[in-house]
Amino acid sequence: MSRIVVLGAGISGHVAATHLRRKLSKEHTVTVVSPNSNYQWVPSNIWVGIGRMEPKDIIFPLEPLYKKKGIEFKQAKVVTFHPEGDTEIDKPFVKAEYVAGEAKGTTEKVTYDYLINATGPKLAFEMTEGLKPATHKAYSVCTYTHATEAWHALDQLIQQMKQGKKAKILIGTGHAKSTCQGAAFEYILNVEQELNRHGVRDMAELTWIANEPQLGDFGMDGMLLSYGSNIMKSSELVEMVFEDRGIKWIIGAGVNKIEEGVAHYETLDGEFHTETYDFAMLIPAFSGHGFKAYDKNDQDITEKLFRGFMIVDADYTPKPYEEWSVQDWPETYQNPSYANIFAPGIAFAPPHAISKPRVSKNGTPISPAPPRTGMPSGITAKLVADNIIDTIKKKKPSLHHKGSMGNMGAACIASSGYGITKGSGISITTFPIVPDFNKYPDTYGRKLGKTFGEIGLAGHWLKLALHHAFLYKAKMRPFWWLIPE
Amino acid sequence: MTRRISKRKRFIMMNPIIQFFKFIYLSLKILVIVAGGHGGTREVQ
Ligand SMILES: Cc1cc2nc3c(=O)[nH]c(=O)nc-3n(C[C@H](O)[C@H](O)[C@H](O)COP(=O)(O)OP(=O)(O)OC[C@H]3O[C@@H](n4cnc5c(N)ncnc54)[C@H](O)[C@@H]3O)c2cc1C
């Protein structure tokens, strides 16, 4: 009889919990500890942020589902890790603090046989001075509440533009080390289309600001992709789209301070600039949650579990960019010190960036952190769950399931406008996510054909189909497991 | 605004009939790439 505790009910935590529950008999307990009461399909926040979807379209309450399916749910946030137990409890546990209900504010030691840390990133707005969602006219779309606030502000601005106001809109990354450029990219294109739909496109100056050294870097060092019968760089593809839609861009820019309607930033050439705006959507830096870990005698062992995010089976030896290898990336997401702890999704510490690290002339690091999108988050969560299931069933350690981001494809369907007949999407698939320069030396480390771009209405339909399919799957409706991660 | 996408290309991008077939093609292609499997990298070494 085993108890598996899953921390976090985002994409990876939910995927792990649902697969564990489906494949393990009821004598084993699956417990989810997460502060959020609702599951949210994060990618569709973009559409909440332009008012084309409402939060209710992208969320559902977790507790009733978990109750029905036999998954124990604690609406709590983990605060500390105790992988050896303590002087009172001879079992590993995490300390969790309830955030809702009668138990709110109280803590519990939640013991486990296997622990899956799927707590994703902390949205570290505080790393940029003055950046806080819905203040200083700057917004976020990282959660559905942020996206709702963004839409209210954008809607007001659109109404003012209809009255003749000229407006400046700034969208991109809000920190020199932000990741998730893809989400901001989708948002700027969706905003552009909505401005057109409301007949106010001419009244707006739309600017992209990002820490990417080139357009289309996406934290992945850019890519060489097949586009129709051509071979194109992602920078050329994005440049084509931005020029076509009249979007200006500022790149190699580390935003370091936000004031009312003003973004301060430093560029790679060491210059300091400001950009004014009437509405901004800036993705913050993502960081680890700052968890602490203690051994049996209450000694701090945080460095065994965390280096910002959780330590897993990656090669963390510091090396120059030229020596980075695809083999540095983890395969099983198991913590090397404690074999019963795993960290899929965004919760694991990457060995290094994917995009070449760059510093400004003043020594400020300005380059994207490595992205871990929904698809790899789901895939890594499932393989972690499968290894735990095998270990339990075979009664001996099994790490048969492996999935390195250097041997995994990802599809990024970037919405570039909403609407059944007027919508558009930029479908970009990448294989592998982390470039493998040994296998694919002539094509920037990726396999052409499997790394391709497509623009058009079909991309929007695909994104919409994925929205419905993944919500169906997350709700564990009949045959949900047939839908791949 | 600089026109970078030709009228013909734009027509193809937005024509629902052409795009319907593209949708089927893309869905299958993505399924093959993504569900086509993943694995480690170290054993290969
Ligand atoms: C606006 C936006 C659009 C995106 N669009 C796409 C897209 O189109 N395609 C794509 O592939 N990816 C997309 N992504 C990325 C994708 O959403 C992430 O890769 C994915 O959500 C990561 O999953 P995760 O489970 O690792 O983390 P999260 O989804 O962040 O989940 C983390 C979970 O941990 C919980 N948690 C936090 N702290 C604690 C704690 N102390 N204790 C317990 N639980 C805790 C949280 O409440 C949450 O439930 C987008 C991201 C954003 C922000």
GROMACS .gro file of C-alpha atoms in nm, chain A residues 201 227 239-240 243-246 313-314 326-331 375 379 402-404 406-408 411 413 421-423 427 429 449-450 452 454-458 461-462 465 484, chain B residues 1-6 9-45:
model
   86
  201ARG     CA    1  -0.623   4.959  -3.524
  227TYR     CA    2   0.775   2.681  -4.411
  239GLU     CA    3   0.959   3.945  -3.861
  240MET     CA    4   0.734   3.875  -4.158
  243GLU     CA    5   0.584   4.374  -4.036
  244ASP     CA    6   0.269   4.253  -4.203
  245ARG     CA    7   0.066   4.352  -3.900
  246GLY     CA    8   0.246   4.681  -3.835
  313ASP     CA    9   1.882   1.388  -1.291
  314ALA     CA   10   2.038   1.666  -1.499
  326VAL     CA   11   2.167   1.760  -2.500
  327GLN     CA   12   2.274   1.487  -2.255
  328ASP     CA   13   2.280   1.749  -1.978
  329TRP     CA   14   1.901   1.748  -1.978
  330PRO     CA   15   1.712   1.519  -1.738
  331GLU     CA   16   1.541   1.198  -1.846
  375MET     CA   17   0.321   1.957  -2.381
  379ILE     CA   18   0.469   1.428  -2.102
  402LYS     CA   19   1.235   0.835  -2.006
  403GLY     CA   20   1.173   1.163  -2.177
  404SER     CA   21   1.449   1.414  -2.227
  406GLY     CA   22   1.645   1.666  -2.613
  407ASN     CA   23   1.448   1.371  -2.751
  408MET     CA   24   1.095   1.507  -2.746
  411ALA     CA   25   0.388   2.172  -3.079
  413ILE     CA   26   0.014   2.649  -3.169
  421THR     CA   27  -1.373   3.228  -3.991
  422LYS     CA   28  -1.147   3.524  -3.910
  423GLY     CA   29  -0.912   3.355  -3.665
  427SER     CA   30   0.160   2.645  -3.570
  429THR     CA   31   0.645   2.231  -3.405
  449GLY     CA   32   1.026   1.853  -4.145
  450LYS     CA   33   0.949   1.777  -3.783
  452PHE     CA   34   0.798   2.339  -3.922
  454GLU     CA   35   0.235   2.708  -4.072
  455ILE     CA   36   0.017   3.016  -4.062
  456GLY     CA   37  -0.356   3.027  -4.117
  457LEU     CA   38  -0.711   2.968  -4.005
  458ALA     CA   39  -0.642   2.597  -3.951
  461TRP     CA   40  -0.913   2.570  -3.525
  462LEU     CA   41  -0.635   2.348  -3.400
  465ALA     CA   42  -0.973   2.191  -3.071
  484PRO     CA   43  -0.208   1.218  -2.570
  486MET     CA   44   0.253   4.835  -4.200
  487THR     CA   45   0.447   4.665  -4.477
  488ARG     CA   46   0.272   4.403  -4.681
  489ARG     CA   47   0.480   4.088  -4.635
  490ILE     CA   48   0.213   3.829  -4.711
  491SER     CA   49   0.087   3.828  -5.067
  494LYS     CA   50  -0.099   3.356  -4.977
  495ARG     CA   51  -0.347   3.539  -4.753
  496PHE     CA   52  -0.635   3.387  -4.950
  497ILE     CA   53  -0.491   3.041  -4.893
  498MET     CA   54  -0.437   3.115  -4.524
  499MET     CA   55  -0.795   3.223  -4.468
  500ASN     CA   56  -0.994   3.009  -4.712
  501PRO     CA   57  -1.207   2.775  -4.495
  502ILE     CA   58  -1.211   2.492  -4.749
  503ILE     CA   59  -0.838   2.487  -4.806
  504GLN     CA   60  -0.784   2.536  -4.436
  505PHE     CA   61  -1.013   2.246  -4.350
  506PHE     CA   62  -0.779   2.010  -4.530
  507LYS     CA   63  -0.483   2.187  -4.374
  508PHE     CA   64  -0.644   2.130  -4.034
  509ILE     CA   65  -0.665   1.756  -4.093
  510TYR     CA   66  -0.310   1.749  -4.228
  511LEU     CA   67  -0.171   1.954  -3.937
  512SER     CA   68  -0.356   1.750  -3.674
  513LEU     CA   69  -0.211   1.428  -3.809
  514LYS     CA   70   0.136   1.570  -3.858
  515ILE     CA   71   0.147   1.709  -3.505
  516LEU     CA   72   0.011   1.385  -3.363
  517VAL     CA   73   0.285   1.192  -3.537
  518ILE     CA   74   0.559   1.428  -3.415
  519VAL     CA   75   0.442   1.462  -3.059
  520ALA     CA   76   0.282   1.128  -2.988
  521GLY     CA   77   0.549   0.965  -3.201
  522GLY     CA   78   0.746   0.902  -2.887
  523HIS     CA   79   1.016   1.041  -2.667
  524GLY     CA   80   1.301   0.892  -2.477
  525GLY     CA   81   1.636   0.950  -2.319
  526THR     CA   82   1.947   1.083  -2.489
  527ARG     CA   83   2.223   0.931  -2.280
  528GLU     CA   84   2.192   0.569  -2.390
  529VAL     CA   85   2.227   0.679  -2.750
  530GLN     CA   86   2.563   0.827  -2.654
   0.00000   0.00000   0.00000
